[in-house]
Amino acid sequence: MTKLIRACIRRYTHNTIFWIAAVLTIGLGISIAHSTRMTYYDDALVIAQMLIHAVMISWVVGKEFKEGIFRNKVIVGHSKGSIYLSELICGVGIAFVLYFLCAVIFVAFNFYEVPLLPTSLIVKIFVDYVLLNMCLAAIFVTISCLFSQQAIIAIVNIALVLVMTTASQRLYAQLSQPQYLERYETINSEWIDENGNIRYKEVKVEGSEYYVDNPTYVGGVKRDIYDTVYKLSPYGHIIEFVYFNMDWHGYEYFLNNPVDGMTGEETWELIIGDNEITDETIETFSSHLMYSAILLIATSAVGYIGFRKKEFK
């Protein structure tokens, strides 16, 4: 196993695509961190990182099939299980290193958030960010090991990222729908505009509010399924972080654009004054860790079983 892992690491580090992908990943990590400090957390750059990661693993592992390296490893006596595990360890290990660095960079750029948030929450978000990218690496490695054509592997992994992001966004929209909608009665009210003309507008009748069922609300077993799929999706975790971080991003923007009569720091303190960390928020990021661990284990198990059954010609 050790020899297989060493050979796998050499194959990555001797591949130009790997170094290009690594530089782009770190560069995008810096851009994400800087964007968050200046304006907002740009999840489009996160998607770009995922696509680059998919291409890198597809290219490197797909080359194993193209050059018959997997077949040769089996011929010389290595078990298929150990071959898959070596690929998985390398792919996941590289993801850990790259995205650990990206997480450190993010914290360094946005260190102003550290005193504002509970330490336990910061740790959970930090770990989950690294873990969700390790999950993606495991998925990319598994798909790359189960398909034989390098071009097909790349297409499938890229398509998977795009489908995952789109599906996660739609699931979020469905799960965010309120169960009930507020309705109220209105009356026509007269008012005179600046030219002296009589105008009419509908005005809410105070105390007439009532609630009706929201026809787009997803409930019951269907909601449980949607919620589970959403939480298992790595991009679902990114969506949650995007909306959470909306209350804390843009530190530099507010410093440079203070409200009249206030300093930049006073403006920033005004903006974040009403922000609260709820138990629900902490629970959300705690559950992310569990779902990421489940996805990583499940993906690895599927890949291990599937690769052992694969025939090499």
Coordinates of C-alpha atoms in Angstrom, one line a residue:
M1 CA 0.0 0.0 0.0
T2 CA 2.8 2.4 0.9
K3 CA 4.5 1.9 -2.5
L4 CA 1.1 2.5 -4.2
I5 CA 0.6 5.7 -2.3
R6 CA 4.1 7.0 -3.1
A7 CA 3.7 6.2 -6.8
C8 CA 0.3 8.0 -6.8
I9 CA 1.8 11.1 -5.1
R10 CA 4.7 11.1 -7.7
R11 CA 2.2 10.8 -10.5
Y12 CA 0.3 13.9 -9.2
T13 CA 3.4 16.0 -8.5
H14 CA 5.0 15.2 -11.9
N15 CA 1.9 16.2 -13.7
T16 CA 1.7 19.8 -15.0
I17 CA -2.1 19.8 -14.8
F18 CA -1.8 19.2 -11.0
W19 CA 0.4 22.3 -10.5
I20 CA -1.8 24.5 -12.7
A21 CA -4.9 23.3 -10.7
A22 CA -3.1 23.8 -7.4
V23 CA -2.1 27.4 -8.3
L24 CA -5.6 28.2 -9.6
T25 CA -7.2 26.8 -6.5
I26 CA -5.1 28.8 -4.1
G27 CA -5.5 31.9 -6.3
L28 CA -9.3 31.5 -6.2
G29 CA -9.1 31.0 -2.5
I30 CA -7.3 34.3 -2.1
S31 CA -9.9 36.0 -4.3
I32 CA -12.8 34.5 -2.3
A33 CA -11.2 35.7 1.0
H34 CA -10.5 39.2 -0.4
S35 CA -14.0 39.5 -2.0
T36 CA -15.6 38.6 1.4
R37 CA -13.6 41.3 3.2
M38 CA -14.3 43.9 0.5
T39 CA -17.9 43.2 -0.5
Y40 CA -19.4 39.7 -0.3
Y41 CA -18.7 36.0 -0.3
D42 CA -18.6 35.0 -4.0
D43 CA -19.8 31.4 -4.3
A44 CA -19.2 31.5 -8.1
L45 CA -15.5 31.3 -7.4
V46 CA -16.2 28.3 -5.2
I47 CA -17.9 26.6 -8.1
A48 CA -14.8 27.4 -10.2
Q49 CA -12.7 25.7 -7.6
M50 CA -14.9 22.6 -7.8
L51 CA -14.7 22.4 -11.6
I52 CA -10.9 22.8 -11.5
H53 CA -10.7 20.0 -8.9
A54 CA -12.9 17.8 -11.0
V55 CA -10.7 18.3 -14.1
M56 CA -7.5 17.7 -12.2
I57 CA -8.5 14.3 -10.7
S58 CA -10.2 13.2 -13.9
W59 CA -7.1 13.9 -15.9
V60 CA -4.6 12.3 -13.5
V61 CA -6.7 9.2 -12.6
G62 CA -8.0 8.8 -16.2
K63 CA -4.5 8.6 -17.4
E64 CA -4.1 5.5 -15.3
F65 CA -6.6 3.7 -17.5
K66 CA -5.3 5.3 -20.7
E67 CA -1.8 4.1 -20.1
G68 CA -2.8 0.7 -18.7
I69 CA -1.2 1.5 -15.3
F70 CA -4.1 0.0 -13.3
R71 CA -3.9 -3.2 -15.3
N72 CA -0.2 -3.5 -14.8
K73 CA -0.6 -3.0 -11.0
V74 CA -3.0 -5.9 -10.9
I75 CA -0.7 -8.1 -13.0
V76 CA 2.2 -7.5 -10.6
G77 CA 0.1 -8.6 -7.6
H78 CA -1.5 -5.5 -6.1
S79 CA -5.1 -6.1 -5.1
K80 CA -7.8 -3.9 -6.7
G81 CA -8.9 -2.8 -3.2
S82 CA -5.5 -1.5 -2.3
I83 CA -5.2 0.2 -5.7
Y84 CA -8.5 2.1 -5.2
L85 CA -7.6 3.0 -1.6
S86 CA -4.2 4.4 -2.7
E87 CA -6.0 6.6 -5.3
L88 CA -8.6 7.7 -2.7
I89 CA -6.0 8.5 0.0
C90 CA -4.0 10.6 -2.5
G91 CA -7.0 12.5 -3.9
V92 CA -8.5 13.2 -0.6
G93 CA -5.1 14.1 1.0
I94 CA -4.4 16.6 -1.8
A95 CA -7.9 18.1 -1.3
F96 CA -7.2 18.4 2.5
V97 CA -3.9 20.2 1.9
L98 CA -5.2 22.6 -0.7
Y99 CA -8.5 23.5 1.0
F100 CA -6.9 23.7 4.5
L101 CA -4.6 26.4 3.0
C102 CA -7.6 28.1 1.4
A103 CA -9.4 28.1 4.8
V104 CA -6.4 29.5 6.6
I105 CA -6.2 32.2 3.9
F106 CA -9.9 33.0 4.4
V107 CA -9.5 33.4 8.2
A108 CA -6.4 35.5 7.8
F109 CA -8.1 37.9 5.4
N110 CA -11.3 38.1 7.5
F111 CA -9.8 37.9 11.0
Y112 CA -12.1 40.7 12.0
E113 CA -14.9 38.0 12.2
V114 CA -13.1 35.9 14.8
P115 CA -13.8 38.0 17.9
L116 CA -17.5 38.3 16.8
L117 CA -18.3 34.6 16.5
P118 CA -18.1 31.7 19.0
T119 CA -14.9 29.8 18.7
S120 CA -16.8 26.5 18.4
L121 CA -18.7 27.8 15.4
I122 CA -15.6 29.0 13.7
V123 CA -14.0 25.6 14.1
K124 CA -17.1 23.8 12.8
I125 CA -17.2 26.0 9.7
F126 CA -13.5 25.7 9.1
V127 CA -13.5 21.9 9.4
D128 CA -16.7 21.5 7.3
Y129 CA -15.2 23.6 4.5
V130 CA -12.2 21.3 4.3
L131 CA -14.3 18.1 4.8
L132 CA -16.8 19.0 2.1
N133 CA -14.0 19.4 -0.4
M134 CA -12.5 16.1 0.7
C135 CA -15.9 14.6 0.0
L136 CA -15.9 16.0 -3.5
A137 CA -12.4 14.6 -4.1
A138 CA -13.6 11.2 -3.0
I139 CA -16.5 11.4 -5.4
F140 CA -14.2 12.5 -8.3
V141 CA -11.8 9.7 -7.5
T142 CA -14.6 7.1 -7.3
I143 CA -16.1 8.2 -10.6
S144 CA -12.6 8.3 -12.2
C145 CA -11.9 4.7 -11.0
L146 CA -15.2 3.3 -12.2
F147 CA -15.1 4.7 -15.7
S148 CA -12.4 3.7 -18.2
Q149 CA -12.4 6.6 -20.7
Q150 CA -10.5 9.7 -19.7
A151 CA -12.7 12.1 -21.7
I152 CA -15.9 10.5 -20.3
I153 CA -14.5 10.7 -16.7
A154 CA -13.9 14.5 -17.1
I155 CA -17.4 15.1 -18.6
V156 CA -19.1 13.1 -15.9
N157 CA -17.3 14.9 -13.1
I158 CA -17.8 18.3 -14.5
A159 CA -21.5 17.6 -15.2
L160 CA -21.8 16.3 -11.6
V161 CA -20.6 19.6 -10.2
L162 CA -23.0 21.6 -12.4
V163 CA -26.0 19.3 -11.5
M164 CA -25.1 19.4 -7.8
T165 CA -25.0 23.2 -7.7
T166 CA -28.2 23.6 -9.6
A167 CA -30.1 21.0 -7.6
S168 CA -28.8 22.4 -4.3
Q169 CA -30.0 25.9 -5.2
R170 CA -33.5 24.5 -6.2
L171 CA -33.7 22.4 -3.0
Y172 CA -32.8 25.5 -0.9
A173 CA -35.5 27.5 -2.7
Q174 CA -38.1 24.7 -1.9
L175 CA -37.0 24.2 1.7
S176 CA -37.0 27.9 2.4
Q177 CA -40.7 28.3 1.5
P178 CA -42.9 29.2 4.6
Q179 CA -45.6 26.8 5.5
Y180 CA -48.2 29.7 5.8
L181 CA -48.7 32.9 3.9
E182 CA -50.1 36.1 5.5
R183 CA -53.1 37.6 3.9
Y184 CA -55.1 40.7 4.9
E185 CA -58.0 42.8 3.9
T186 CA -57.6 46.2 2.1
I187 CA -59.8 49.3 1.5
N188 CA -59.5 52.0 -1.1
S189 CA -58.1 55.2 0.3
E190 CA -58.1 58.6 -1.3
W191 CA -55.0 60.9 -1.4
I192 CA -54.1 64.0 -3.2
D193 CA -50.9 64.2 -5.2
E194 CA -48.6 67.2 -5.6
N195 CA -50.7 68.5 -8.5
G196 CA -53.9 68.5 -6.6
N197 CA -55.3 65.4 -8.3
I198 CA -57.3 62.8 -6.3
R199 CA -55.6 59.4 -6.3
Y200 CA -56.7 56.1 -4.9
K201 CA -54.6 53.3 -3.3
E202 CA -55.3 50.1 -1.4
V203 CA -54.5 50.3 2.3
K204 CA -54.2 47.4 4.7
V205 CA -56.9 47.1 7.3
E206 CA -55.2 46.9 10.7
G207 CA -56.2 43.7 12.6
S208 CA -57.5 41.9 9.5
E209 CA -54.5 39.6 9.0
Y210 CA -55.0 35.9 8.6
Y211 CA -52.9 33.0 7.3
V212 CA -53.4 30.5 4.5
D213 CA -51.5 27.4 3.5
N214 CA -48.7 28.0 1.1
P215 CA -49.3 25.7 -2.0
T216 CA -45.5 25.6 -2.7
Y217 CA -44.5 24.4 0.8
V218 CA -42.9 21.0 0.8
G219 CA -43.9 18.9 3.9
G220 CA -44.0 15.3 5.2
V221 CA -41.8 12.6 3.9
K222 CA -41.0 14.6 0.7
R223 CA -39.5 17.4 2.9
D224 CA -37.4 14.9 4.8
I225 CA -36.0 13.5 1.6
Y226 CA -35.3 17.0 0.2
D227 CA -33.6 18.0 3.4
T228 CA -31.4 14.9 3.6
V229 CA -30.3 15.3 -0.1
Y230 CA -29.6 19.0 0.5
K231 CA -27.5 18.4 3.6
L232 CA -25.5 15.7 1.9
S233 CA -24.7 18.0 -1.0
P234 CA -21.3 19.7 -0.5
Y235 CA -22.7 22.8 -2.3
G236 CA -25.6 22.8 0.0
H237 CA -23.1 23.6 2.8
I238 CA -21.7 26.4 0.7
I239 CA -25.2 27.9 0.3
E240 CA -25.7 27.9 4.0
F241 CA -22.4 29.6 4.6
V242 CA -23.2 32.2 1.9
Y243 CA -26.4 33.2 3.6
F244 CA -24.8 33.1 7.1
N245 CA -21.9 35.3 6.0
M246 CA -24.2 37.9 4.5
D247 CA -24.5 39.3 8.0
W248 CA -20.7 39.7 8.5
H249 CA -19.1 40.4 5.1
G250 CA -17.9 43.7 3.6
Y251 CA -15.9 44.9 6.6
E252 CA -13.6 47.0 4.3
Y253 CA -16.5 48.4 2.3
F254 CA -18.2 49.9 5.4
L255 CA -14.9 51.2 6.7
N256 CA -14.3 53.1 3.4
N257 CA -18.0 54.2 3.0
P258 CA -19.1 55.4 6.4
V259 CA -22.6 56.8 7.0
D260 CA -22.7 60.6 7.3
G261 CA -21.5 61.8 10.7
M262 CA -20.0 58.4 11.6
T263 CA -16.5 56.9 11.3
G264 CA -16.0 53.7 9.3
E265 CA -15.7 51.6 12.5
E266 CA -18.9 53.1 13.9
T267 CA -20.7 52.3 10.6
W268 CA -19.5 48.7 10.8
E269 CA -20.6 48.4 14.4
L270 CA -24.0 49.8 13.4
I271 CA -24.3 47.2 10.6
I272 CA -23.5 44.2 12.7
G273 CA -25.3 45.5 15.8
D274 CA -28.4 43.4 15.4
N275 CA -26.6 40.2 14.3
E276 CA -27.3 37.2 16.4
I277 CA -25.9 33.7 16.5
T278 CA -28.9 31.4 17.1
D279 CA -28.9 27.8 18.4
E280 CA -30.4 26.9 15.0
T281 CA -27.3 28.3 13.2
I282 CA -24.9 26.4 15.4
E283 CA -27.0 23.2 15.0
T284 CA -27.0 23.7 11.2
F285 CA -23.2 23.8 11.0
S286 CA -22.9 20.9 13.5
S287 CA -25.1 18.7 11.3
H288 CA -22.9 19.6 8.3
L289 CA -20.0 17.8 9.8
M290 CA -22.1 14.6 10.3
Y291 CA -23.5 14.7 6.8
S292 CA -20.0 15.3 5.3
A293 CA -18.6 12.3 7.2
I294 CA -21.5 10.1 6.1
L295 CA -21.0 11.2 2.4
L296 CA -17.2 10.6 2.6
I297 CA -17.7 7.1 4.1
A298 CA -20.5 6.1 1.7
T299 CA -18.7 7.3 -1.4
S300 CA -15.5 5.5 -0.4
A301 CA -17.4 2.3 0.2
V302 CA -19.2 2.4 -3.1
G303 CA -15.9 3.1 -4.9
Y304 CA -14.1 0.3 -3.1
I305 CA -16.8 -2.3 -3.9
G306 CA -17.2 -1.1 -7.4
F307 CA -13.5 -1.0 -8.3
R308 CA -12.9 -4.5 -6.9
K309 CA -15.6 -5.8 -9.3
K310 CA -14.1 -4.0 -12.3
E311 CA -12.4 -6.1 -15.0
F312 CA -9.2 -4.8 -16.7
K313 CA -8.4 -5.8 -20.2

